[in-house]
PDB file of C-alpha atoms and ligand atoms in Angstrom:
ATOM      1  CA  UNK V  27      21.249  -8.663 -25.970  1.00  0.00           C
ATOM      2  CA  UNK V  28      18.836  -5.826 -26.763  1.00  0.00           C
ATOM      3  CA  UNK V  29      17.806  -3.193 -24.587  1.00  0.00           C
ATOM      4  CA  UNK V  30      14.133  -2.309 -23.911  1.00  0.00           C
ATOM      5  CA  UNK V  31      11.997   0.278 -22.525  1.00  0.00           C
ATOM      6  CA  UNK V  32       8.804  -0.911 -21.496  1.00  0.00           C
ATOM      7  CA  UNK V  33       5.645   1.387 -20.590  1.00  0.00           C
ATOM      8  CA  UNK V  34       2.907  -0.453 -18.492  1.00  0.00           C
ATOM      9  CA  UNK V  35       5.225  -2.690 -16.439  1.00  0.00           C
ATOM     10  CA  UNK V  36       3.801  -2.840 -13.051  1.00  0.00           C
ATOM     11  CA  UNK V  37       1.199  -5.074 -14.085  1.00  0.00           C
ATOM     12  CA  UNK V  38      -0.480  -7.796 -16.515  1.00  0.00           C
ATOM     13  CA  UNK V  39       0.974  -7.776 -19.538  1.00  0.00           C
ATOM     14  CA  UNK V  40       4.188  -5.150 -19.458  1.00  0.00           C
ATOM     15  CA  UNK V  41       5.361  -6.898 -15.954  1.00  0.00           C
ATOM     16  CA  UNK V  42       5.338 -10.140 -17.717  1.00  0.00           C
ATOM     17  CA  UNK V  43       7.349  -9.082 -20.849  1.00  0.00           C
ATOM     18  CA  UNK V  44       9.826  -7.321 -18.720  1.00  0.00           C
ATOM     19  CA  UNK V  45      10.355 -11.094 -16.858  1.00  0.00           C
ATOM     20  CA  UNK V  46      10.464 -12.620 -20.053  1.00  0.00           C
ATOM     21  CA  UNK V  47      12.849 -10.329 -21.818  1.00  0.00           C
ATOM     22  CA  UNK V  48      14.686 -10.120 -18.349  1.00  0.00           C
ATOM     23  CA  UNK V  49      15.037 -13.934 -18.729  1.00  0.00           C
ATOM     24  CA  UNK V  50      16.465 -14.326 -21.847  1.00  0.00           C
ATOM     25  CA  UNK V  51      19.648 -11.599 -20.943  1.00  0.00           C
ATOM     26  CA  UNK V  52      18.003  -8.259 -22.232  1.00  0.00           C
ATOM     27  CA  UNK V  53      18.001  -5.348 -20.187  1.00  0.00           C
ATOM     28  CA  UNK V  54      14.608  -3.845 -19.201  1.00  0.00           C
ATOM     29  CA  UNK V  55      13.888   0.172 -19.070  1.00  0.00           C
ATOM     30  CA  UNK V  56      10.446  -0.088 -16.416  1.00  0.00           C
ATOM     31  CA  UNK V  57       7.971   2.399 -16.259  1.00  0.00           C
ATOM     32  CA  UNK V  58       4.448   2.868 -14.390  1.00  0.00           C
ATOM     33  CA  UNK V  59       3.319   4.789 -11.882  1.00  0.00           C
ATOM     34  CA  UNK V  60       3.217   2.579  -9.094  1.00  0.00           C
ATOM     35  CA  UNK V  61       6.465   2.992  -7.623  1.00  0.00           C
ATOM     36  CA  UNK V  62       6.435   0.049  -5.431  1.00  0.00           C
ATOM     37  CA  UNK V  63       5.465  -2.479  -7.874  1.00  0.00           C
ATOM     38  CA  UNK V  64       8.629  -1.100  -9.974  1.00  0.00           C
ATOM     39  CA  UNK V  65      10.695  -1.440  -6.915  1.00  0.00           C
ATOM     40  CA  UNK V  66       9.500  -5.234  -6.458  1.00  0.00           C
ATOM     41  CA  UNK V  67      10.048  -6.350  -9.706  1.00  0.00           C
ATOM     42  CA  UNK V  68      13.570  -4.381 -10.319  1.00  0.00           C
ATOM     43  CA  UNK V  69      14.197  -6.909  -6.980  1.00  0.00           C
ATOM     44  CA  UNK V  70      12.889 -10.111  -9.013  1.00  0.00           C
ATOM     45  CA  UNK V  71      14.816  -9.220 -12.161  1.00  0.00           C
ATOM     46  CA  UNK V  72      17.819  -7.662 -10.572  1.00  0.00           C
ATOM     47  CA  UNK V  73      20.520  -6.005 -12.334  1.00  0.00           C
ATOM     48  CA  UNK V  74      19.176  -6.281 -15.775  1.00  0.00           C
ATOM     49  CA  UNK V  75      16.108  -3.806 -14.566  1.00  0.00           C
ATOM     50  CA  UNK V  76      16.458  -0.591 -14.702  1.00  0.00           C
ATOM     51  CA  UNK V  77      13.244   1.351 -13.682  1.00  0.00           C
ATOM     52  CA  UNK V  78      11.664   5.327 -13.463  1.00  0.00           C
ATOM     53  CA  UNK V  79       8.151   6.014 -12.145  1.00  0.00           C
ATOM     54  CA  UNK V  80       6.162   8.079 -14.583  1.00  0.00           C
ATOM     55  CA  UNK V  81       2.650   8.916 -15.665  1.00  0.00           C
ATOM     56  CA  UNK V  82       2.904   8.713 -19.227  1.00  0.00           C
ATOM     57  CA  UNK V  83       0.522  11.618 -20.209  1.00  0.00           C
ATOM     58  CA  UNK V  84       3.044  14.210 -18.343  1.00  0.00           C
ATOM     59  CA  UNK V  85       4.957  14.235 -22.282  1.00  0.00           C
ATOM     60  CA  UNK V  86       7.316  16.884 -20.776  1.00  0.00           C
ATOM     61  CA  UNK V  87       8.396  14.656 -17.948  1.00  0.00           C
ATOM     62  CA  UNK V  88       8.495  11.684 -20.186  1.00  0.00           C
ATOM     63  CA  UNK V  89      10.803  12.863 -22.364  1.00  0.00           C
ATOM     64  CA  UNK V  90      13.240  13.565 -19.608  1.00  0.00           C
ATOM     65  CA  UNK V  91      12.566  10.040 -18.484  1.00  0.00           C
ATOM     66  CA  UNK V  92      12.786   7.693 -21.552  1.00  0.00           C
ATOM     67  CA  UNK V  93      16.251   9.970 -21.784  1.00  0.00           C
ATOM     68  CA  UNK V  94      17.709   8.951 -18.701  1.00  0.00           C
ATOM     69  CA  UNK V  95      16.539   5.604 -18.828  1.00  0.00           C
ATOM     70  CA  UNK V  96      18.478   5.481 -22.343  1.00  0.00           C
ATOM     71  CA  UNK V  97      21.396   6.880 -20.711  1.00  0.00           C
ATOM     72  CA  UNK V  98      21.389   4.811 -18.363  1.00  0.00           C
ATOM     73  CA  UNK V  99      20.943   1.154 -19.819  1.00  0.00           C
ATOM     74  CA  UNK V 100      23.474   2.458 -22.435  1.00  0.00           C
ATOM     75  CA  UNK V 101      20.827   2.902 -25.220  1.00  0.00           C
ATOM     76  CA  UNK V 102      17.877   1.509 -26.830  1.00  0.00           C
ATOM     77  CA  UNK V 103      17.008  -1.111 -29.102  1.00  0.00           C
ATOM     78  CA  UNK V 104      12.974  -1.148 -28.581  1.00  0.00           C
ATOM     79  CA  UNK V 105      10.569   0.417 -26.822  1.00  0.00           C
ATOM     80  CA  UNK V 106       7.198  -1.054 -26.257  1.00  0.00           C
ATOM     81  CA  UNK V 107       4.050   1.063 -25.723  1.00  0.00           C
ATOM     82  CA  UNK V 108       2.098  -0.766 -23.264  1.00  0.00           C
ATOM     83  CA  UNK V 109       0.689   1.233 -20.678  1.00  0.00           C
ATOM     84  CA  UNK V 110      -3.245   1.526 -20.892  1.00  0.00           C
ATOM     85  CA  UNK V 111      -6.102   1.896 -19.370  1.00  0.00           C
ATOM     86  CA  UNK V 112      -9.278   0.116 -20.230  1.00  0.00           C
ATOM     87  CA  UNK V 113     -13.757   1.029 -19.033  1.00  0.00           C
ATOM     88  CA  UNK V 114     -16.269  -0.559 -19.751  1.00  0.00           C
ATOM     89  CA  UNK V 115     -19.924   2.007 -19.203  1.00  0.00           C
ATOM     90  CA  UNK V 116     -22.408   2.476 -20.782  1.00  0.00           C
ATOM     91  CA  UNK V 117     -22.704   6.272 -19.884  1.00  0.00           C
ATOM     92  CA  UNK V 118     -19.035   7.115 -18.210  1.00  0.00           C
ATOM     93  CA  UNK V 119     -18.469  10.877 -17.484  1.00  0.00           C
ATOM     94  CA  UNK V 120     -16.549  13.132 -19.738  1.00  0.00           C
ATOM     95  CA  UNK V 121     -13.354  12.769 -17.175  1.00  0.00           C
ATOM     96  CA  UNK V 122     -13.290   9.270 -17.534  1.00  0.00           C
ATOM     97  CA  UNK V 123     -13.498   9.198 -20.709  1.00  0.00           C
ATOM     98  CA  UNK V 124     -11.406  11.640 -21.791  1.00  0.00           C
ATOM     99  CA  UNK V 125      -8.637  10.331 -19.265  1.00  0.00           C
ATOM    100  CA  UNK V 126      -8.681   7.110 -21.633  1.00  0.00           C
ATOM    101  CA  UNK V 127      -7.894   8.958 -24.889  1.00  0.00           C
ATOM    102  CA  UNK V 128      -4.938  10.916 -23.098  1.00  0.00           C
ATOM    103  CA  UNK V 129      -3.674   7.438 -21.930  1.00  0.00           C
ATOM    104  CA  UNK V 130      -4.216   5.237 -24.995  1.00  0.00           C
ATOM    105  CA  UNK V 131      -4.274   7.476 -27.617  1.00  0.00           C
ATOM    106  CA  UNK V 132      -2.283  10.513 -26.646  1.00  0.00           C
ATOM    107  CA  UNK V 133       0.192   9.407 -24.742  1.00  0.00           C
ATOM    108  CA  UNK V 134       0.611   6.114 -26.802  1.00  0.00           C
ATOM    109  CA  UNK V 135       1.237   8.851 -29.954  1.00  0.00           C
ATOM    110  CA  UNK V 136       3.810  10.567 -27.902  1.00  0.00           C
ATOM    111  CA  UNK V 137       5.556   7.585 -27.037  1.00  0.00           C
ATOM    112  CA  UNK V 138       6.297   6.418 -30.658  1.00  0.00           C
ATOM    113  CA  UNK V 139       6.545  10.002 -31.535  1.00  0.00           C
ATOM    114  CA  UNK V 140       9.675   9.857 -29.536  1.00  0.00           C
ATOM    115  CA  UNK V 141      10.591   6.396 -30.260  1.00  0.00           C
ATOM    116  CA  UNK V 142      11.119   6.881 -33.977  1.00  0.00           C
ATOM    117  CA  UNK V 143      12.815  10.283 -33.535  1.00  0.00           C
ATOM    118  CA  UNK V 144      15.368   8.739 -31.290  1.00  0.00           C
ATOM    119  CA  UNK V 145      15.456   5.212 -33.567  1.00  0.00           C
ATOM    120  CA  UNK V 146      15.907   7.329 -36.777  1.00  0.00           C
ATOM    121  CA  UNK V 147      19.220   9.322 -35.432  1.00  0.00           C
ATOM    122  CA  UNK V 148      20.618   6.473 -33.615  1.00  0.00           C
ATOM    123  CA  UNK V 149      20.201   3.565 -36.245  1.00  0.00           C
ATOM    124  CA  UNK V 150      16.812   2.138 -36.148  1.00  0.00           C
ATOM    125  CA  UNK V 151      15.416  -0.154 -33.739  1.00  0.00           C
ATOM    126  CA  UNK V 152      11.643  -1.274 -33.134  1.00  0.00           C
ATOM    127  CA  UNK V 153       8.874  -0.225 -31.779  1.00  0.00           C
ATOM    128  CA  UNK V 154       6.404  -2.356 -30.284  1.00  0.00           C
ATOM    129  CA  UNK V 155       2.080  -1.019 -29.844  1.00  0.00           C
ATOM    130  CA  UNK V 156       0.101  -3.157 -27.730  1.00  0.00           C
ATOM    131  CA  UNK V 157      -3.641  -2.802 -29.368  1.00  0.00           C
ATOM    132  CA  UNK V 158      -6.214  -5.120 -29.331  1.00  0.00           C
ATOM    133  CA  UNK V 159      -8.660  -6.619 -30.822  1.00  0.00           C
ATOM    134  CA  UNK V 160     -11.002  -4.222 -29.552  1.00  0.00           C
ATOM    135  CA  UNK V 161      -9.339  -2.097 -32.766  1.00  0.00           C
ATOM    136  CA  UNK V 162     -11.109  -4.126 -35.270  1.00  0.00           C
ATOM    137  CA  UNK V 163     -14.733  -2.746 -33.893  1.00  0.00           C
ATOM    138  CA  UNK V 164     -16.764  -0.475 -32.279  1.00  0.00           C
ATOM    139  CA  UNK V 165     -18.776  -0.859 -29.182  1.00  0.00           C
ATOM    140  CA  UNK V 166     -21.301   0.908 -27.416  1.00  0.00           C
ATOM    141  CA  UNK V 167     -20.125  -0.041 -23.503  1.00  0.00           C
ATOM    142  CA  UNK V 168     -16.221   0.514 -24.392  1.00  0.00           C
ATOM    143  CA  UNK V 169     -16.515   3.031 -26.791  1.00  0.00           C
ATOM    144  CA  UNK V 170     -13.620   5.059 -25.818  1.00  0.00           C
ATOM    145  CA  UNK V 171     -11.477   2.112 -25.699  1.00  0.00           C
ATOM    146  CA  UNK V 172     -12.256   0.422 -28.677  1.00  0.00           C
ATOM    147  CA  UNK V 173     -11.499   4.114 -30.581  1.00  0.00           C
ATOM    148  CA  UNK V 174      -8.703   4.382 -29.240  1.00  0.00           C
ATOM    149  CA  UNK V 175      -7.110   0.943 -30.118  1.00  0.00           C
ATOM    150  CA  UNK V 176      -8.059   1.606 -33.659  1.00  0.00           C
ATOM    151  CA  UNK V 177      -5.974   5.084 -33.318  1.00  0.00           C
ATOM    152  CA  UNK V 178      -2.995   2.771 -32.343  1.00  0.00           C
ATOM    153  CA  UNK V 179      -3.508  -0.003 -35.163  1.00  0.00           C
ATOM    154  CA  UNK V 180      -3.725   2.990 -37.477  1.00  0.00           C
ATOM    155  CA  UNK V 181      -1.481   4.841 -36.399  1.00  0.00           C
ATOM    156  CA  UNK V 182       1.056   2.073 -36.032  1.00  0.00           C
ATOM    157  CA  UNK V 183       0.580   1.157 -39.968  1.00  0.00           C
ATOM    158  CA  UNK V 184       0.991   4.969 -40.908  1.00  0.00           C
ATOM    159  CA  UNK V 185       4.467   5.018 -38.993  1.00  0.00           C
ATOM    160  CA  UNK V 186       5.574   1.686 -41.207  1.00  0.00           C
ATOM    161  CA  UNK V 187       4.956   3.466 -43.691  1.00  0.00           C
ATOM    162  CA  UNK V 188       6.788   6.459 -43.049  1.00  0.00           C
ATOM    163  CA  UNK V 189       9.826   4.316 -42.142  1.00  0.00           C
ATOM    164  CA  UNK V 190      10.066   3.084 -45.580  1.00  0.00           C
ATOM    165  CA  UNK V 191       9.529   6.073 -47.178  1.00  0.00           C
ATOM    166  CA  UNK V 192      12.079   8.309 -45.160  1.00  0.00           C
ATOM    167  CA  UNK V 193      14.292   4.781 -45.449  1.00  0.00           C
ATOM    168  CA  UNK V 194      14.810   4.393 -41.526  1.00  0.00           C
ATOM    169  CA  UNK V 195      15.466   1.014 -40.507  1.00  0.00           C
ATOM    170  CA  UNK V 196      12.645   0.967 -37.851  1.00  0.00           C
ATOM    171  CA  UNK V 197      10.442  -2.019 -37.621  1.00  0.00           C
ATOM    172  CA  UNK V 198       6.969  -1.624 -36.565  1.00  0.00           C
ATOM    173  CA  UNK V 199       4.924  -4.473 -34.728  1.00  0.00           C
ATOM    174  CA  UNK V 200       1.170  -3.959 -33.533  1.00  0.00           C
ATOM    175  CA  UNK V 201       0.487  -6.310 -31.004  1.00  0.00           C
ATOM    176  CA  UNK V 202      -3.771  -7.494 -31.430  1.00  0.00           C
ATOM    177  CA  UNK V 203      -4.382  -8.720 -27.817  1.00  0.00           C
ATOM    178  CA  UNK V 204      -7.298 -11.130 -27.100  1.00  0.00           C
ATOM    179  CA  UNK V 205      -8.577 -11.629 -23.541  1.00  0.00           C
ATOM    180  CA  UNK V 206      -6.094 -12.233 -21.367  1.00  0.00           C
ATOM    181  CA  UNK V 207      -6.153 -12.454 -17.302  1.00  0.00           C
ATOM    182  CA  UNK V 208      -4.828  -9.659 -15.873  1.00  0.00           C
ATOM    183  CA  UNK V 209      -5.755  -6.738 -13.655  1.00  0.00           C
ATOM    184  CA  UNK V 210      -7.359  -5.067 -16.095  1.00  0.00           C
ATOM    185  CA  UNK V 211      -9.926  -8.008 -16.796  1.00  0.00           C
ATOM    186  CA  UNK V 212      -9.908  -9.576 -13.465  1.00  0.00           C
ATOM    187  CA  UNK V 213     -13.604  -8.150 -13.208  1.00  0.00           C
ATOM    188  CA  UNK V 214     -14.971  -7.800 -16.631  1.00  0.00           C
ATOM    189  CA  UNK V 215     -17.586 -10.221 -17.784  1.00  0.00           C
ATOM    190  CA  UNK V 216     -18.627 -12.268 -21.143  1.00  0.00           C
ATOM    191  CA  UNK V 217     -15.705 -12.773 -21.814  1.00  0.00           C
ATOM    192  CA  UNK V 218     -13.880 -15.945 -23.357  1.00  0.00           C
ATOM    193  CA  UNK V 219     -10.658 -17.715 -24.838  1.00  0.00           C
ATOM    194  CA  UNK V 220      -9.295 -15.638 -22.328  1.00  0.00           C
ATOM    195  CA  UNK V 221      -5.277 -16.717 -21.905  1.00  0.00           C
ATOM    196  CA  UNK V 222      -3.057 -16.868 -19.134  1.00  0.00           C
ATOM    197  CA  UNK V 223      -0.521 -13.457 -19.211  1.00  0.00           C
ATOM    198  CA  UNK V 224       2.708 -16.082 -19.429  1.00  0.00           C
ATOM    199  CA  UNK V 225       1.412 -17.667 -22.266  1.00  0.00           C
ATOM    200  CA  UNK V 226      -0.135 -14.638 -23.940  1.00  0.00           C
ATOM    201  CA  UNK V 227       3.112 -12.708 -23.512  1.00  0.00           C
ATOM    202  CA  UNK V 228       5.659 -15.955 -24.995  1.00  0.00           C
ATOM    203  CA  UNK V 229       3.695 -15.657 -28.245  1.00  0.00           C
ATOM    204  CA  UNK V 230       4.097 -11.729 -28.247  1.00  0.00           C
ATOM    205  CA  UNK V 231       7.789 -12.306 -27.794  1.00  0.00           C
ATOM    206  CA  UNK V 232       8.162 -14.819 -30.683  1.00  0.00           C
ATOM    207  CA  UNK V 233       6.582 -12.304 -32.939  1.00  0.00           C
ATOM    208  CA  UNK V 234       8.028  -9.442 -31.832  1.00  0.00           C
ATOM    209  CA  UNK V 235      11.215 -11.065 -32.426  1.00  0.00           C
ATOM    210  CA  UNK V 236      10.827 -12.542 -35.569  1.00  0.00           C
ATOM    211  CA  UNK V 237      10.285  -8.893 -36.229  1.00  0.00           C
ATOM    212  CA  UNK V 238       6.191  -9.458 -37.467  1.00  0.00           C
ATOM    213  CA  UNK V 239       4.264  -6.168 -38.253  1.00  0.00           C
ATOM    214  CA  UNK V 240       1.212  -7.479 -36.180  1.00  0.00           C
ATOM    215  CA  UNK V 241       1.057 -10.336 -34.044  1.00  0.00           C
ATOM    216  CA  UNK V 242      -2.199 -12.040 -32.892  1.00  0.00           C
ATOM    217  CA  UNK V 243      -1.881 -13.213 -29.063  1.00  0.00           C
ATOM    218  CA  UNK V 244      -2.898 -15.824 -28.452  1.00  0.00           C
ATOM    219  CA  UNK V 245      -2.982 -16.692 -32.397  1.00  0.00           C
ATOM    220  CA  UNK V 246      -6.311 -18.134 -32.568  1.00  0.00           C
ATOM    221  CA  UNK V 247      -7.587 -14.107 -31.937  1.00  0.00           C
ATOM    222  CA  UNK V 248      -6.782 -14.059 -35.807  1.00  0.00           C
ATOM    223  CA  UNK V 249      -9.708 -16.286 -36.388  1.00  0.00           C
ATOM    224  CA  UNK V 250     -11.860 -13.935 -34.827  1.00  0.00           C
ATOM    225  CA  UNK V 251      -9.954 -11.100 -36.668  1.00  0.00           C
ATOM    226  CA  UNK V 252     -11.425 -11.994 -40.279  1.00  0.00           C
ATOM    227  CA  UNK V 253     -14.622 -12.737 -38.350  1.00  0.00           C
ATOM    228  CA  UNK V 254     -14.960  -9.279 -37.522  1.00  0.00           C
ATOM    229  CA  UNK V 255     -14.088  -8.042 -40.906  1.00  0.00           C
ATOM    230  CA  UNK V 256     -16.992 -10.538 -42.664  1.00  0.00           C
ATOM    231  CA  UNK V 257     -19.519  -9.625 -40.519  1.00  0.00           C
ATOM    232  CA  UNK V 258     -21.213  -6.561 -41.869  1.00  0.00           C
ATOM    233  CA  UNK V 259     -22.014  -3.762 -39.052  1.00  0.00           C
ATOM    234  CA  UNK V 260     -25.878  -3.849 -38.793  1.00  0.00           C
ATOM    235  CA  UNK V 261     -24.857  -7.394 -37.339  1.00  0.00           C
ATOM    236  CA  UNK V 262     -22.246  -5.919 -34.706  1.00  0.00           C
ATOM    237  CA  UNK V 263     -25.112  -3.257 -33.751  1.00  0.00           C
ATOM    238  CA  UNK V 264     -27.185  -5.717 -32.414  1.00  0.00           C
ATOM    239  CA  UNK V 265     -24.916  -7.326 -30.441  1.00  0.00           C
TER     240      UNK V 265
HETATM  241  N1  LIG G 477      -5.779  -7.881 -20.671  1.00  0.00           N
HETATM  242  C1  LIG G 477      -6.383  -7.924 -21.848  1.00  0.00           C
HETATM  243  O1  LIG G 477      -7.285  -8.760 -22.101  1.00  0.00           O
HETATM  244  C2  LIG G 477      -5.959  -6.991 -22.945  1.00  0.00           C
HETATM  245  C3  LIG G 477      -6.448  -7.228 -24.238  1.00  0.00           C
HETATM  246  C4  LIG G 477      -6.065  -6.388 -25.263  1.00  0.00           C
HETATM  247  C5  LIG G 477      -5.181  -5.338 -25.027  1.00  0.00           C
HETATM  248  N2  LIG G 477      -4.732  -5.115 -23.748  1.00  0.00           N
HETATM  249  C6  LIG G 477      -3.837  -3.976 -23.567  1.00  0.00           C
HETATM  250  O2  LIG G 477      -2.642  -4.386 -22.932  1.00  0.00           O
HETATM  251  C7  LIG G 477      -2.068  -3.280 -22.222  1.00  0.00           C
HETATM  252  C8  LIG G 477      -1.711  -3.729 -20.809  1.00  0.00           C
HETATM  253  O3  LIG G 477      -2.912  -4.075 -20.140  1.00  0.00           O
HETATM  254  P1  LIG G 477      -2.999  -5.211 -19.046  1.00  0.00           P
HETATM  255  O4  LIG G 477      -4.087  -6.116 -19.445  1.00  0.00           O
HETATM  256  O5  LIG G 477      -1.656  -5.742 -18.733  1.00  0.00           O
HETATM  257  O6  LIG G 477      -3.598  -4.347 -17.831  1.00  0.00           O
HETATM  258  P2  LIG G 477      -2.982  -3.894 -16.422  1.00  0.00           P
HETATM  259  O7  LIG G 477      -2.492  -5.082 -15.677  1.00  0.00           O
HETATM  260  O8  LIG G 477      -4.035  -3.056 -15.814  1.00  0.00           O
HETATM  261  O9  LIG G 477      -1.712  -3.021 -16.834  1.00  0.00           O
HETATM  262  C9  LIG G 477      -1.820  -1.710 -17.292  1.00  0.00           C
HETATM  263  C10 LIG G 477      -0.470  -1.050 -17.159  1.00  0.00           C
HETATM  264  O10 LIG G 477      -0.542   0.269 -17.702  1.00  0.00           O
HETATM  265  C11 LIG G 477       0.042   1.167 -16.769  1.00  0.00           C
HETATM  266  N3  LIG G 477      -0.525   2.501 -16.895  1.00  0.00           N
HETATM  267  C12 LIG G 477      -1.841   2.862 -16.922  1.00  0.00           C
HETATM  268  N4  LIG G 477      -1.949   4.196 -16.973  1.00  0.00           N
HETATM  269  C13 LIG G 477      -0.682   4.690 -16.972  1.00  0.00           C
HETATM  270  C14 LIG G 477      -0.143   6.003 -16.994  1.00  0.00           C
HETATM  271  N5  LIG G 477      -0.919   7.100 -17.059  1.00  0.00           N
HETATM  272  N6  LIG G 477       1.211   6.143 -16.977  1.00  0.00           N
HETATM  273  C15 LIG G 477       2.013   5.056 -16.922  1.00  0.00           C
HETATM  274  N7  LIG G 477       1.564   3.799 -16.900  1.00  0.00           N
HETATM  275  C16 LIG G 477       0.226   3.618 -16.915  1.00  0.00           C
HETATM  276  C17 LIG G 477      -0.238   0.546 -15.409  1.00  0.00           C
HETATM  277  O11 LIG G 477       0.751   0.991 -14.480  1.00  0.00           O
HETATM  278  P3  LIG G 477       0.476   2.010 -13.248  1.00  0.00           P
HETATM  279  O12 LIG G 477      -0.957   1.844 -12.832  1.00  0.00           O
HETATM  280  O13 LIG G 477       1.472   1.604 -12.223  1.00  0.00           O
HETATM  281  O14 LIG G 477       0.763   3.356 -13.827  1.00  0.00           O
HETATM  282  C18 LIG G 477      -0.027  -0.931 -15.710  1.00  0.00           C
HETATM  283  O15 LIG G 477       1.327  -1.266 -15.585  1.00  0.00           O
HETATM  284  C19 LIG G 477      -3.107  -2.163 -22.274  1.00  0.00           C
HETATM  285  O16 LIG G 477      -2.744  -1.236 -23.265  1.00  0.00           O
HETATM  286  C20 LIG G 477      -4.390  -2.886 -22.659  1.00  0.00           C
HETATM  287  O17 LIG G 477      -5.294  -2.057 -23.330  1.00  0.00           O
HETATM  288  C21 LIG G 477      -5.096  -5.916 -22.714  1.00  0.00           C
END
C-alpha cells in the first residue's frame, strides 16, 4: 500500500487516479481548489481519502499543506503533479497567459521542488509529471501551454538526472497525455483519438507502477510522438 498525494483531483484526470489508486488499497492525499468536489469524492473513496483545498501557486501555503497531508496519511510514497490549466487563443491577454505559466510551469516546479527534497531525506519515493504531448511542439493558438509542457518534460528529465547523480532513490515518470475527455477538453475542437479518462488513467497507472520514466497514454500517442520529431518545423508552421 503506497501513499499518494495527488494535485488536480477534483476533476478529469487527477479525480480518476485518486479512484483508481483508492481502489486498489492506497491512500490518496487530494488537492484542488474546489472544495466541494474534494468533499464529494473523499465521500466516494472514504477512509482511504484524505483531502486539503489549495491553490497550488500560493507555494507558501502549499508547503504547509503537502506537510500536513504527509502527517496525516502517515507519509508519502508519491506525489503526482497534476493540476493544470489549459487555453487555447489566438491573442489571450497577458493575465491569462501568464496565470498558465504560474500554474503549469511554476507551480508544477515547486511541487517537485518539494517532492524530491522531502523523497531524498525520507528514502526516496516517486514523483509523477503529467505533460503532454503538447511538449513535443509548439503552437501558435496554445502557445503558453504547449511551453509550458515542454518546461515539465524537461524539467522532469533534468530531475532524473540529478537523482542519479546525488544517488537518491527517486524515480521519475513524465506522463505524455493525448486527448482525453475531460473538463478541460469538453469544448475544444479538432481534436481526435481522444480516450475515455478511465481508460486513459489505467494505462498511466500500469506505467507509473512499473516505475517507467515516461509513459504514453493512451500508448498509441507514441506513434504520433516520433511523428512529431520526423516532421521538420517549416511543416508544423503551416499547420
Ligand atoms: N485532457 C487532456 O486531453 C489532457 C492532455 C494532456 C495533458 N493533460 C493534463 O492533465 C492535467 C489534468 O487535466 P484534465 O484534463 O484532467 O483537466 P481538468 O478536468 O480541468 O482538471 C484540472 C485539475 O487541475 C486543478 N487545478 C487547476 N488549477 C489549479 C490550481 N491553481 N491549484 C490547484 N489545482 C488546480 C483543477 O482543480 P480546481 O479547479 O478545483 O483547482 C482540476 O482538478 C493537466 O495538467 C493537463 O494539462 C490533459
Amino acid at each position: 500500500m503506497k501513499n499518494i498525494i495527488i494535485t488536480g483531483a477534483t476533476s478529469g484526470i487527477g479525480r480518476e487516479l485518486a479512484i483508481q489508486y483508492a481502489a486498489k488499497g492506497n491512500k490518496v492525499g487530494l488537492i484542488g481548489r474546489r472544495t466541494k468536489r474534494l468533499e464529494e469524492l473523499k465521500a466516494e473513496i472514504g477512509e482511504l481519502a484524505y483531502i486539503r483545498t489549495l491553490d497550488v501557486t500560493d507555494h507558501e501555503r502549499a508547503e504547509v499543506v503537502y506537510l500536513e497531508l504527509i502527517d496525516e496519511m502517515g507519509g508519502m510514497d508519491m506525489m503526482v503533479l497534476n493540476a493544470g490549466i489549459g487555453r487555447i487563443q489566438m491573442l489571450p491577454p497577458w493575465g491569462a497567459e501568464s496565470k498558465l505559466i504560474e500554474v503549469n510551469a511554476l507551480a508544477f516546479a515547486h511541487g517537485c521542488h518539494f517532492a524530491f527534497d522531502y523523497f531524498r531525506e525520507n528514502g526516496g519515493g516517486q514523483i509523477v509529471g503529467m505533460s503532454s504531448m503538447a511538449s513535443l511542439l509548439a503552437h501558435h493558438r496554445a502557445t503558453a501551454y504547449t511551453a509550458s509542457k515542454h518546461f515539465i518534460s524537461n524539467y522532469m528529465t533534468g530531475y532524473r538526472q540529478k537523482a542519479k547523480r546525488v544517488d537518491a532513490n527517486i524515480v521519475i515518470t513524465e506522463v505524455r497525455a493525448g486527448y482525453i475527455w475531460t473538463e478541460m477538453t469538453e469544448n475544444a475542437r479538432g481534436m481526435f483519438w481522444v480516450a475515455p479518462v478511465e481508460k486513459a488513467v489505467q494505462q498511466m497507472v500500469k506505467g507509473i507502477d512499473r516505475k517507467k520514466n515516461c509513459i504514453y497514454a493512451t500508448k498509441r500517442w507514441r506513434l504520433m510522438a516520433w511523428v512529431a520529431k520526423c516532421v521538420p518545423e517549416w511543416v508544423w508552421n503551416r499547420i
